[in-house]
Amino acid sequence: MLRINDTMASRMLVTIVVFSGLIAGLLGQEYCNPSYCGTRINVGCNPPPLIGGPLCAALNGTAIELNTTIQALIVSEHNRLRNQLAIGNLTGFASAQRMPTLAWDDTLAAQAGHNARSCDFAHDVCRNTAKYAYAGQNLALESFYGMSKTNDTLVRDMVASWWSEYQDATQALVDKYPRGYTGPAIGHFTQMVSDRTSTIGCAMQYWIQDEIWNTYYLVCDYGLTNIGDRAVYKKGPTASRCVTGTNREFPGLCSTSESVPPLPNTS
C-alpha cells in the first residue's frame, strides 16, 4: 500500500495543476494558428481558465462535470432521435440512407468547455480543430428557481428543445440547407441530423443569475456544422448506403464502425 503524507500530496497536486496548465497553455497557443480559422478567432486560442472567464467569476460560475454517464446520455438521446428520422418515423421527413451513430469526442468537448466557461450564452465564431475543419455547435440555456433538477433531466430538456425545431423545418430545407436563412430557428435540429457528423462533445456551466435564477448553460460541439447549399442528410432507403451494417440498438443508424469524414455533402 502506497502512503503519501500531506507534504508529498501537496507537491503532487501543485505539479499536476501546473502540468495541466502548461498543456492548456500549449493547446491555447496552437489554436491561435490562423490555419484553423483564418482571420476569425478560435475559441481555443487563449481560452478562459479552468475556473472560468471574467463573467463566470462575477457570477461565481462553476463547471458541471459531465461524467461518463452523462456523456452516454447525451450521445444516446441524439442517436435515439437520429434513428427516429433515419427510419422514416419523423413526420414530414424522408428516411436517411447513411446516418452514422454519434460517438463522444474529447477534443470537441474541450472546445465546448472553452465556450461554456465564458458564461456568455452566445456562439463562438470558430471552434475548428486539426480533425474538424468545419465544427458545428448547439447551445441551450435553462433557468429556474424554487426547484431543483437533475443533470439527466436538464440534458433531456435541452436536447428535446433543439429537436423540437423540426416543426419549423421541411424536407426541402434539409435537402439543401439555405444559405443566409432568416426564418424560424431550425439550425439546432439540422445540426442533430447531419449525416456527415459522427462525433459530439459537450460541456456545461452553472451559475446563479440575479441572485435567484439557477442557470445551466449547455454547449455541444459537433464534427461538422450546417453548410449552406448542401444537404443536411441524404434521403433514401434506411441505411441502404451504410458500408459496415447497422447499429443493433438503433437499426436506422450505421454501425459504430462506420467511418464518415467530417466533410460537407457533395451536393
CSV table of C-alpha atoms in Angstrom, one decimal:
chain,number,residue,atom,x,y,z
A,1,MET,CA,0.0,0.0,0.0
A,2,LEU,CA,1.4,3.4,-1.0
A,3,ARG,CA,1.0,6.1,1.6
A,4,ILE,CA,1.5,9.7,0.8
A,5,ASN,CA,2.0,12.3,3.5
A,6,ASP,CA,0.4,15.7,3.3
A,7,THR,CA,3.5,17.4,2.1
A,8,MET,CA,4.0,15.0,-0.7
A,9,ALA,CA,0.4,15.1,-1.7
A,10,SER,CA,0.5,18.9,-1.8
A,11,ARG,CA,3.6,18.8,-4.0
A,12,MET,CA,1.9,16.3,-6.3
A,13,LEU,CA,-1.2,18.5,-6.5
A,14,VAL,CA,0.8,21.5,-7.4
A,15,THR,CA,2.7,19.5,-10.0
A,16,ILE,CA,-0.5,18.2,-11.6
A,17,VAL,CA,-2.1,21.6,-11.7
A,18,VAL,CA,1.0,23.3,-13.2
A,19,PHE,CA,1.3,20.5,-15.7
A,20,SER,CA,-2.3,20.8,-16.7
A,21,GLY,CA,-1.9,24.5,-17.0
A,22,LEU,CA,1.1,24.0,-19.3
A,23,ILE,CA,-0.9,21.6,-21.5
A,24,ALA,CA,-3.8,24.0,-21.7
A,25,GLY,CA,-1.5,26.9,-22.5
A,26,LEU,CA,0.3,25.0,-25.3
A,27,LEU,CA,-3.1,24.0,-26.8
A,28,GLY,CA,-4.3,27.5,-26.5
A,29,GLN,CA,-1.3,28.8,-28.5
A,30,GLU,CA,-1.8,26.0,-31.1
A,31,TYR,CA,-5.4,27.1,-31.7
A,32,CYS,CA,-4.1,30.7,-32.3
A,33,ASN,CA,-2.6,29.4,-35.6
A,34,PRO,CA,-4.7,31.0,-38.4
A,35,SER,CA,-4.7,27.7,-40.2
A,36,TYR,CA,-7.6,26.7,-38.0
A,37,CYS,CA,-10.0,29.6,-38.5
A,38,GLY,CA,-8.3,32.1,-40.9
A,39,THR,CA,-8.9,35.7,-39.6
A,40,ARG,CA,-11.6,34.5,-37.1
A,41,ILE,CA,-10.6,33.8,-33.5
A,42,ASN,CA,-10.7,30.2,-32.4
A,43,VAL,CA,-12.4,29.6,-29.1
A,44,GLY,CA,-9.4,27.5,-28.1
A,45,CYS,CA,-7.0,30.4,-28.6
A,46,ASN,CA,-6.1,31.7,-25.1
A,47,PRO,CA,-9.4,30.3,-23.7
A,48,PRO,CA,-10.8,31.2,-20.2
A,49,PRO,CA,-9.0,29.5,-17.3
A,50,LEU,CA,-10.5,26.4,-15.8
A,51,ILE,CA,-12.1,28.5,-13.1
A,52,GLY,CA,-14.0,30.5,-15.8
A,53,GLY,CA,-13.7,33.8,-17.5
A,54,PRO,CA,-14.4,37.2,-16.0
A,55,LEU,CA,-18.2,36.9,-16.4
A,56,CYS,CA,-18.2,33.5,-14.8
A,57,ALA,CA,-16.0,34.8,-11.9
A,58,ALA,CA,-18.5,37.6,-11.3
A,59,LEU,CA,-21.4,35.1,-11.3
A,60,ASN,CA,-19.4,32.5,-9.2
A,61,GLY,CA,-19.9,30.2,-12.1
A,62,THR,CA,-18.9,26.5,-11.8
A,63,ALA,CA,-18.4,23.8,-14.3
A,64,ILE,CA,-20.8,20.9,-14.2
A,65,GLU,CA,-18.9,17.6,-14.5
A,66,LEU,CA,-20.2,15.6,-17.5
A,67,ASN,CA,-19.1,12.2,-16.3
A,68,THR,CA,-19.3,9.1,-18.5
A,69,THR,CA,-22.9,8.5,-17.5
A,70,ILE,CA,-24.0,12.0,-18.6
A,71,GLN,CA,-21.9,11.7,-21.8
A,72,ALA,CA,-23.6,8.4,-22.6
A,73,LEU,CA,-27.0,10.0,-22.1
A,74,ILE,CA,-26.2,12.9,-24.4
A,75,VAL,CA,-25.0,10.6,-27.1
A,76,SER,CA,-27.9,8.2,-26.6
A,77,GLU,CA,-30.5,10.9,-26.8
A,78,HIS,CA,-29.0,12.2,-30.0
A,79,ASN,CA,-28.8,8.7,-31.5
A,80,ARG,CA,-32.4,7.8,-30.4
A,81,LEU,CA,-33.7,10.9,-32.2
A,82,ARG,CA,-31.5,10.5,-35.3
A,83,ASN,CA,-32.7,6.9,-35.5
A,84,GLN,CA,-36.3,8.2,-35.5
A,85,LEU,CA,-35.7,10.3,-38.5
A,86,ALA,CA,-33.4,7.7,-40.3
A,87,ILE,CA,-36.2,5.0,-40.2
A,88,GLY,CA,-38.7,7.5,-41.6
A,89,ASN,CA,-40.7,7.9,-38.3
A,90,LEU,CA,-40.5,11.7,-38.1
A,91,THR,CA,-43.5,13.3,-39.8
A,92,GLY,CA,-42.6,15.3,-42.8
A,93,PHE,CA,-39.1,13.9,-43.3
A,94,ALA,CA,-37.7,11.1,-45.5
A,95,SER,CA,-35.6,8.3,-44.2
A,96,ALA,CA,-31.8,8.5,-44.3
A,97,GLN,CA,-29.6,6.3,-46.4
A,98,ARG,CA,-26.5,6.6,-44.3
A,99,MET,CA,-26.9,8.2,-40.9
A,100,PRO,CA,-23.9,7.4,-38.7
A,101,THR,CA,-24.1,6.6,-35.0
A,102,LEU,CA,-22.8,9.5,-32.9
A,103,ALA,CA,-19.9,9.0,-30.5
A,104,TRP,CA,-18.3,11.2,-27.8
A,105,ASP,CA,-15.2,13.2,-28.7
A,106,ASP,CA,-13.0,14.6,-26.0
A,107,THR,CA,-11.5,17.3,-28.3
A,108,LEU,CA,-14.9,18.7,-29.2
A,109,ALA,CA,-15.8,18.6,-25.5
A,110,ALA,CA,-12.7,20.6,-24.6
A,111,GLN,CA,-13.6,23.2,-27.2
A,112,ALA,CA,-17.2,23.3,-25.9
A,113,GLY,CA,-15.8,23.9,-22.5
A,114,HIS,CA,-13.9,27.0,-23.6
A,115,ASN,CA,-17.2,28.5,-24.6
A,116,ALA,CA,-19.2,27.3,-21.6
A,117,ARG,CA,-16.6,28.8,-19.2
A,118,SER,CA,-17.3,32.2,-20.6
A,119,CYS,CA,-20.8,32.1,-19.0
A,120,ASP,CA,-21.9,34.1,-22.1
A,121,PHE,CA,-24.9,32.5,-23.9
A,122,ALA,CA,-23.5,33.0,-27.4
A,123,HIS,CA,-21.9,31.0,-30.2
A,124,ASP,CA,-18.2,31.4,-30.6
A,125,VAL,CA,-17.2,32.3,-34.1
A,126,CYS,CA,-14.9,29.3,-34.7
A,127,ARG,CA,-14.1,26.0,-32.9
A,128,ASN,CA,-12.3,24.1,-35.6
A,129,THR,CA,-9.6,21.6,-34.7
A,130,ALA,CA,-6.9,19.7,-36.6
A,131,LYS,CA,-9.5,16.9,-37.3
A,132,TYR,CA,-12.6,19.1,-37.6
A,133,ALA,CA,-12.3,21.8,-40.1
A,134,TYR,CA,-16.0,22.7,-40.1
A,135,ALA,CA,-17.0,22.0,-36.5
A,136,GLY,CA,-20.6,22.9,-35.5
A,137,GLN,CA,-22.3,23.9,-32.3
A,138,ASN,CA,-25.6,23.8,-30.4
A,139,LEU,CA,-26.3,25.9,-27.3
A,140,ALA,CA,-29.0,25.8,-24.7
A,141,LEU,CA,-29.7,27.8,-21.5
A,142,GLU,CA,-32.2,26.9,-18.8
A,143,SER,CA,-33.1,29.0,-15.8
A,144,PHE,CA,-35.4,28.3,-12.9
A,145,TYR,CA,-35.9,29.0,-9.2
A,146,GLY,CA,-37.6,27.4,-6.3
A,147,MET,CA,-36.9,23.9,-7.5
A,148,SER,CA,-34.1,21.6,-8.5
A,149,LYS,CA,-33.4,19.4,-11.5
A,150,THR,CA,-31.0,16.5,-12.0
A,151,ASN,CA,-28.3,16.8,-14.7
A,152,ASP,CA,-30.2,13.9,-16.5
A,153,THR,CA,-33.4,16.0,-16.7
A,154,LEU,CA,-31.5,19.1,-17.8
A,155,VAL,CA,-29.8,17.3,-20.6
A,156,ARG,CA,-33.0,15.7,-21.8
A,157,ASP,CA,-34.9,19.0,-21.7
A,158,MET,CA,-32.2,20.8,-23.6
A,159,VAL,CA,-31.7,18.2,-26.3
A,160,ALA,CA,-35.5,18.0,-26.7
A,161,SER,CA,-35.7,21.8,-27.2
A,162,TRP,CA,-33.2,21.5,-30.1
A,163,TRP,CA,-35.1,18.7,-31.6
A,164,SER,CA,-38.4,20.5,-31.4
A,165,GLU,CA,-37.3,22.8,-34.2
A,166,TYR,CA,-38.2,20.1,-36.7
A,167,GLN,CA,-41.7,21.5,-36.5
A,168,ASP,CA,-40.4,24.6,-38.4
A,169,ALA,CA,-38.2,22.7,-40.8
A,170,THR,CA,-39.1,21.0,-44.1
A,171,GLN,CA,-37.6,18.3,-46.2
A,172,ALA,CA,-36.8,20.9,-48.8
A,173,LEU,CA,-34.7,22.9,-46.2
A,174,VAL,CA,-32.9,19.7,-45.2
A,175,ASP,CA,-32.2,18.7,-48.8
A,176,LYS,CA,-30.4,22.0,-49.4
A,177,TYR,CA,-29.6,23.9,-46.2
A,178,PRO,CA,-30.4,27.6,-47.1
A,179,ARG,CA,-27.5,30.0,-47.2
A,180,GLY,CA,-28.3,33.1,-45.2
A,181,TYR,CA,-31.5,31.6,-43.8
A,182,THR,CA,-33.7,34.1,-41.8
A,183,GLY,CA,-36.8,32.0,-41.0
A,184,PRO,CA,-37.8,30.3,-37.7
A,185,ALA,CA,-34.9,28.5,-35.9
A,186,ILE,CA,-34.1,25.2,-37.4
A,187,GLY,CA,-30.3,25.0,-37.1
A,188,HIS,CA,-30.2,23.1,-33.8
A,189,PHE,CA,-32.4,20.4,-35.4
A,190,THR,CA,-30.5,20.2,-38.6
A,191,GLN,CA,-27.2,20.0,-36.7
A,192,MET,CA,-28.6,17.0,-34.8
A,193,VAL,CA,-29.5,15.1,-38.0
A,194,SER,CA,-26.4,15.8,-40.1
A,195,ASP,CA,-25.3,12.6,-41.8
A,196,ARG,CA,-21.7,14.0,-42.0
A,197,THR,CA,-21.5,14.3,-38.3
A,198,SER,CA,-20.4,11.2,-36.3
A,199,THR,CA,-19.0,12.9,-33.2
A,200,ILE,CA,-20.1,15.2,-30.4
A,201,GLY,CA,-18.5,16.7,-27.3
A,202,CYS,CA,-20.3,18.9,-24.7
A,203,ALA,CA,-19.7,21.0,-21.6
A,204,MET,CA,-22.0,22.6,-19.0
A,205,GLN,CA,-21.6,25.6,-16.8
A,206,TYR,CA,-23.8,26.6,-13.8
A,207,TRP,CA,-24.3,30.0,-12.1
A,208,ILE,CA,-27.0,32.0,-10.2
A,209,GLN,CA,-28.4,34.9,-12.3
A,210,ASP,CA,-29.7,37.9,-10.5
A,211,GLU,CA,-29.3,36.2,-7.1
A,212,ILE,CA,-32.3,33.9,-7.8
A,213,TRP,CA,-32.2,32.1,-11.1
A,214,ASN,CA,-30.4,28.7,-11.2
A,215,THR,CA,-28.9,28.9,-14.6
A,216,TYR,CA,-27.4,26.0,-16.6
A,217,TYR,CA,-25.6,26.5,-19.9
A,218,LEU,CA,-25.0,23.6,-22.2
A,219,VAL,CA,-22.6,23.7,-25.1
A,220,CYS,CA,-22.3,20.8,-27.6
A,221,ASP,CA,-19.8,20.9,-30.5
A,222,TYR,CA,-20.2,18.6,-33.5
A,223,GLY,CA,-17.8,17.2,-36.1
A,224,LEU,CA,-19.5,19.2,-38.9
A,225,THR,CA,-21.6,22.4,-38.9
A,226,ASN,CA,-24.6,23.2,-41.1
A,227,ILE,CA,-23.3,24.0,-44.6
A,228,GLY,CA,-25.2,26.4,-46.9
A,229,ASP,CA,-26.4,24.9,-50.2
A,230,ARG,CA,-25.5,21.4,-49.1
A,231,ALA,CA,-27.8,18.5,-48.0
A,232,VAL,CA,-28.0,18.1,-44.2
A,233,TYR,CA,-28.5,14.4,-44.9
A,234,LYS,CA,-29.1,12.2,-48.0
A,235,LYS,CA,-32.6,10.8,-48.1
A,236,GLY,CA,-33.2,7.3,-49.4
A,237,PRO,CA,-34.0,3.7,-48.1
A,238,THR,CA,-33.0,3.4,-44.5
A,239,ALA,CA,-29.3,2.6,-44.0
A,240,SER,CA,-29.0,1.5,-47.7
A,241,ARG,CA,-25.7,3.2,-48.1
A,242,CYS,CA,-24.1,2.0,-44.7
A,243,VAL,CA,-20.9,0.2,-45.5
A,244,THR,CA,-20.4,-1.6,-42.2
A,245,GLY,CA,-24.0,-2.6,-41.5
A,246,THR,CA,-26.4,-1.1,-38.9
A,247,ASN,CA,-26.4,-0.4,-35.2
A,248,ARG,CA,-28.2,-3.2,-33.2
A,249,GLU,CA,-29.7,-0.7,-30.8
A,250,PHE,CA,-30.6,1.9,-33.4
A,251,PRO,CA,-31.3,0.0,-36.6
A,252,GLY,CA,-31.8,3.2,-38.7
A,253,LEU,CA,-28.2,4.2,-38.0
A,254,CYS,CA,-25.0,2.8,-39.4
A,255,SER,CA,-22.8,0.6,-37.2
A,256,THR,CA,-20.4,2.2,-34.8
A,257,SER,CA,-17.6,1.1,-37.2
A,258,GLU,CA,-18.8,3.3,-40.0
A,259,SER,CA,-16.2,5.9,-41.0
A,260,VAL,CA,-17.7,9.1,-42.1
A,261,PRO,CA,-15.3,12.0,-42.8
A,262,PRO,CA,-16.5,15.3,-41.2
A,263,LEU,CA,-16.8,17.0,-44.6
A,264,PRO,CA,-19.8,18.5,-46.3
A,265,ASN,CA,-22.0,16.5,-48.6
A,266,THR,CA,-21.0,17.0,-52.2
A,267,SER,CA,-24.5,18.3,-53.2
